[in-house]
Tab-separated table of C-alpha atoms in Angstrom:
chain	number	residue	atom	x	y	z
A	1	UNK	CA	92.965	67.373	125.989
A	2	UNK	CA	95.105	67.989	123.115
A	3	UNK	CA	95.549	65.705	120.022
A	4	UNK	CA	98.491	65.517	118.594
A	5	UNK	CA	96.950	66.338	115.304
A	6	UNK	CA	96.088	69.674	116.822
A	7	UNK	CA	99.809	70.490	116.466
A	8	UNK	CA	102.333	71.178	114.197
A	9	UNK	CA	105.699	70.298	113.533
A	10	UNK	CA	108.397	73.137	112.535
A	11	UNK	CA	111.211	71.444	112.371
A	12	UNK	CA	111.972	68.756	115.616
A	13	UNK	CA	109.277	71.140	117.394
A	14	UNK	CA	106.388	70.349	118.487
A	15	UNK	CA	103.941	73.563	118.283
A	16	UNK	CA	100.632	74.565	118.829
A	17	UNK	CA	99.693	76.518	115.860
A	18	UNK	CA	95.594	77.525	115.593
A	19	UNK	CA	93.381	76.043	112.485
A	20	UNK	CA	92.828	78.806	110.027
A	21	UNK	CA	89.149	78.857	110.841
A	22	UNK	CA	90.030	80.543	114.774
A	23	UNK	CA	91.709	83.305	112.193
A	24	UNK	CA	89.182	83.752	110.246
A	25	UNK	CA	86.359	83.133	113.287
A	26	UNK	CA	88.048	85.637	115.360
A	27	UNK	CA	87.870	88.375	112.381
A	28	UNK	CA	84.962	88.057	112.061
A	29	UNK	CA	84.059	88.945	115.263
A	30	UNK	CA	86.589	92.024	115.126
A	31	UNK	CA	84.443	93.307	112.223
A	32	UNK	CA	81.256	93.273	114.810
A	33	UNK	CA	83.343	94.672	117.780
A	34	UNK	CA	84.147	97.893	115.323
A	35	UNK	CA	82.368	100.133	116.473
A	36	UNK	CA	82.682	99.427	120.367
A	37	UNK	CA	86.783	99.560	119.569
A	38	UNK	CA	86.001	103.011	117.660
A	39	UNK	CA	84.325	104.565	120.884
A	40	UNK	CA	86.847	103.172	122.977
A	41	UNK	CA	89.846	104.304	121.215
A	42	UNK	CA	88.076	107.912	120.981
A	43	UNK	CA	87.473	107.858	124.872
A	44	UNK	CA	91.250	107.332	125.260
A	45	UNK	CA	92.379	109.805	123.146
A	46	UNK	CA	90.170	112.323	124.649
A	47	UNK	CA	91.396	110.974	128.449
A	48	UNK	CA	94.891	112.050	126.782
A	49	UNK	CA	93.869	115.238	125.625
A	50	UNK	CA	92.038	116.126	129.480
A	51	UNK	CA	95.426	114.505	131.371
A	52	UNK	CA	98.646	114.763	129.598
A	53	UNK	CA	100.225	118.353	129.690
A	54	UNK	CA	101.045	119.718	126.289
A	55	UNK	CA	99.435	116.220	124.955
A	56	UNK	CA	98.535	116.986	121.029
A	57	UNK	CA	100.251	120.299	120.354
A	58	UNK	CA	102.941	119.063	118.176
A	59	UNK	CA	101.439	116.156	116.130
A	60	UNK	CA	103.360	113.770	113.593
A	61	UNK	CA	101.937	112.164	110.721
A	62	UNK	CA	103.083	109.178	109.022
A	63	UNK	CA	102.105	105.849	107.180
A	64	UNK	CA	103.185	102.356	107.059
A	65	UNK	CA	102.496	99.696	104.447
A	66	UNK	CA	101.320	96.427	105.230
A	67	UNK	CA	101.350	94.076	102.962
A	68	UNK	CA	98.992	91.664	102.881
A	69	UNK	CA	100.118	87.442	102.111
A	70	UNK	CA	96.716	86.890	100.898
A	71	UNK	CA	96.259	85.683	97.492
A	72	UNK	CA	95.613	88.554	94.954
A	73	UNK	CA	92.583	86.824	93.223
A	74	UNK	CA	89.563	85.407	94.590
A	75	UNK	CA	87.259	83.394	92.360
A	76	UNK	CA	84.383	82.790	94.795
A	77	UNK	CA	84.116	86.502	95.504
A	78	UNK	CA	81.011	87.213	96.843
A	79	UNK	CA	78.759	89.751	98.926
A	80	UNK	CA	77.347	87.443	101.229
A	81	UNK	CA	78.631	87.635	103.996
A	82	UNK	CA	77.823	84.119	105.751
A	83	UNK	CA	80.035	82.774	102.263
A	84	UNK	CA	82.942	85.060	102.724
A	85	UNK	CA	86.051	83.675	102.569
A	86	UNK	CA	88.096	86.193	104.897
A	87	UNK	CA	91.142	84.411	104.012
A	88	UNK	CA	91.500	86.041	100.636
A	89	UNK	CA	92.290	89.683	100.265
A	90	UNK	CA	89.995	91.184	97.444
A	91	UNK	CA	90.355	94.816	98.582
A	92	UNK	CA	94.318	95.079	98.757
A	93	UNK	CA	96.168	96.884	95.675
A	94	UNK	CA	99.686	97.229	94.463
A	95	UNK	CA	101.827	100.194	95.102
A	96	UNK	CA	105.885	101.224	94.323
A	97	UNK	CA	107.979	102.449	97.393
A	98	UNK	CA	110.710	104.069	96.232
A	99	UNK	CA	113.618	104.170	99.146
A	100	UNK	CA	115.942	107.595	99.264
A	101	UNK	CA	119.625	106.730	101.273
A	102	UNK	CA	121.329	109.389	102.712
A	103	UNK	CA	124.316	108.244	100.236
A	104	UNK	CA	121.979	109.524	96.979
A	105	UNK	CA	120.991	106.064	96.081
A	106	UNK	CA	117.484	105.166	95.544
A	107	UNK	CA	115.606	102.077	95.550
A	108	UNK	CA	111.996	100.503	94.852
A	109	UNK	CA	109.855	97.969	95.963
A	110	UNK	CA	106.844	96.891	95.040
A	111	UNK	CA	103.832	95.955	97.526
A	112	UNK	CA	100.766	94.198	97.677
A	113	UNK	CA	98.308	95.467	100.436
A	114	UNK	CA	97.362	98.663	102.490
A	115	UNK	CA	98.920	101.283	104.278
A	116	UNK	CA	97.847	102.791	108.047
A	117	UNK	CA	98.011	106.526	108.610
A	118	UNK	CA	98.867	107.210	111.929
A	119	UNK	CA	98.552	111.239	113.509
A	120	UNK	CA	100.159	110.872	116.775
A	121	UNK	CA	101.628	113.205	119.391
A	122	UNK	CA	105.473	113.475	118.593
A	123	UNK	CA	106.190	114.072	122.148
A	124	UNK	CA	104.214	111.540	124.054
A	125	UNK	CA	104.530	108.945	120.973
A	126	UNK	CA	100.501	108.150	120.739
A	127	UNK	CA	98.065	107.818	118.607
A	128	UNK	CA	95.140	110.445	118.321
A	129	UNK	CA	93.865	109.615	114.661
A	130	UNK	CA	94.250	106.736	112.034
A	131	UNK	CA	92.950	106.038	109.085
A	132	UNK	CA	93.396	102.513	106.930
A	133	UNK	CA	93.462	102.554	103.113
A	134	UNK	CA	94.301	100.076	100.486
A	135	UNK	CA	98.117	100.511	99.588
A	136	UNK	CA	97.669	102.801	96.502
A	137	UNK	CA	96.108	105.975	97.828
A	138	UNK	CA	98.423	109.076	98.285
A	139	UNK	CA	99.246	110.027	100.811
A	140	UNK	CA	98.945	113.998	100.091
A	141	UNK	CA	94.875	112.629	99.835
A	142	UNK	CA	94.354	110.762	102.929
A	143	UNK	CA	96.082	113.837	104.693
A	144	UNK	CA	93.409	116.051	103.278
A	145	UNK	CA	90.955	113.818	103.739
A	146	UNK	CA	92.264	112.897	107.948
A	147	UNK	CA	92.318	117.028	108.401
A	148	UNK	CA	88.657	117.312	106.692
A	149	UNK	CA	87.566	114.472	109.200
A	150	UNK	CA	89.157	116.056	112.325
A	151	UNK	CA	87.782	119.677	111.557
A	152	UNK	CA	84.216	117.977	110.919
A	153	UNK	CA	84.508	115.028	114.118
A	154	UNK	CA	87.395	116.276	116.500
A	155	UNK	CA	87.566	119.811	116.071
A	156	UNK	CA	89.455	119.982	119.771
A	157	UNK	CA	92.315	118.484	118.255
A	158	UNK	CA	93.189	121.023	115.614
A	159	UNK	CA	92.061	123.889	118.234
A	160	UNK	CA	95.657	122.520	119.947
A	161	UNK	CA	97.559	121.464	117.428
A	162	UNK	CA	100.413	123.949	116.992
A	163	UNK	CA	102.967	122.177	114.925
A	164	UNK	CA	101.959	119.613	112.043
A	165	UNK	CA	105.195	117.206	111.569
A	166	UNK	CA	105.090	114.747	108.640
A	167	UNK	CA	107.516	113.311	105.740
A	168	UNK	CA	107.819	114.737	102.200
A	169	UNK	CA	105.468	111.694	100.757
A	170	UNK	CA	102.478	114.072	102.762
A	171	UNK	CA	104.011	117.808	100.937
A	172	UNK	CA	101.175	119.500	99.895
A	173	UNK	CA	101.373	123.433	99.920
A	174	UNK	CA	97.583	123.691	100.029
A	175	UNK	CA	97.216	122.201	103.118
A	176	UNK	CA	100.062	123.753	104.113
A	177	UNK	CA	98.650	126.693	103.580
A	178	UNK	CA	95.368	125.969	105.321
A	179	UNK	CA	97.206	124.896	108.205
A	180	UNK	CA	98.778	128.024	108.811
A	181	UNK	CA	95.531	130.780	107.455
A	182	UNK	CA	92.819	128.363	108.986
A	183	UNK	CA	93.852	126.955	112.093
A	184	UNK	CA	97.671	128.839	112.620
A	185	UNK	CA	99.180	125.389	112.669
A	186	UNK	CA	102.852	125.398	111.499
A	187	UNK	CA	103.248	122.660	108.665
A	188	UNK	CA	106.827	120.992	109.344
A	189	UNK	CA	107.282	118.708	106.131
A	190	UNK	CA	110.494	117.333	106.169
């Protein structure tokens, strides 16, 4: 039972294209699922670390933006969170990526949302930490911050960690450093 004003129309096709309230309902429900999806993701990652030879000894590090198409401004902000409208992005902020080409030229854009920091192991291509933050944090801080985390939460994975790969937008020679004196870690920063 389907009503034809239940679909839309792109073009000459007919499509089925969910209201944005089953977006917004099933977000909602994410939010209150967090910490299950937390435990399971750590259960996983530990399954990994117990099952996959050589699984988190050579670790890569890297981010990627994601910009958000949610309007910038949001007039009925509130804190309530029965009145939220979860269709608005009030946490999202700007930040300039600037592009280098293997021919010396360089080039920037500008983007409007977060970016997800993803440690995963560069041979088996998972994930074994992440971290979300709003587009405009370094990424020389979250870095710190992910290494502070694991050393506090998942000491196991630093214990086998034996080569830290990551891009030069994550170069820091203090970490660097305490990679190598703290947990004998070799920093690869390309």
């Amino acid at each position: 039972g389907l009503k034809d004003e239940d679909y839309l129309y792109l073009g000459k096709r007919k499509t089925l294209i969910p209201k944005a309230r089953v977006f917004t309902n099933f977000f909602k429900s994410l939010i209150k699922c967090q910490k299950t999806l937390d435990c399971m993701f750590d259960e996983d990652v530990k399954f990994m670390y117990d099952n996959l030879e050589g699984f988190g000894e050579d670790c890569a590090l890297d981010g990627k933006l994601l910009d958000s198409y949610a309007k910038t401004d949001n007039k009925k902000s509130t804190d309530d969170e029965n009145k939220k409208d979860y269709r608005r992005d009030n946490e999202a902020t700007w930040t300039c990526k600037t592009y280098n080409f293997a021919d010396g030229t360089k080039k920037s854009k500008w983007h409007y949302g977060y970016e997800s920091h993803i440690l995963c192991d560069a041979n088996y291509g998972l994930p074994i930490w992440h971290r979300e933050e709003t587009a405009s944090v370094s990424e020389q801080k979250v870095a710190n911050e992910m290494i502070e985390d694991l050393d506090k939460n998942k000491k196991y994975v630093l214990d086998k960690m034996k080569n830290f790969l990551a891009d030069a937008g994550y170069d820091d020679g203090k970490r660097n450093a305490l990679l190598k004196d703290k947990y004998d870690i070799n920093p690869l920063v390309d």
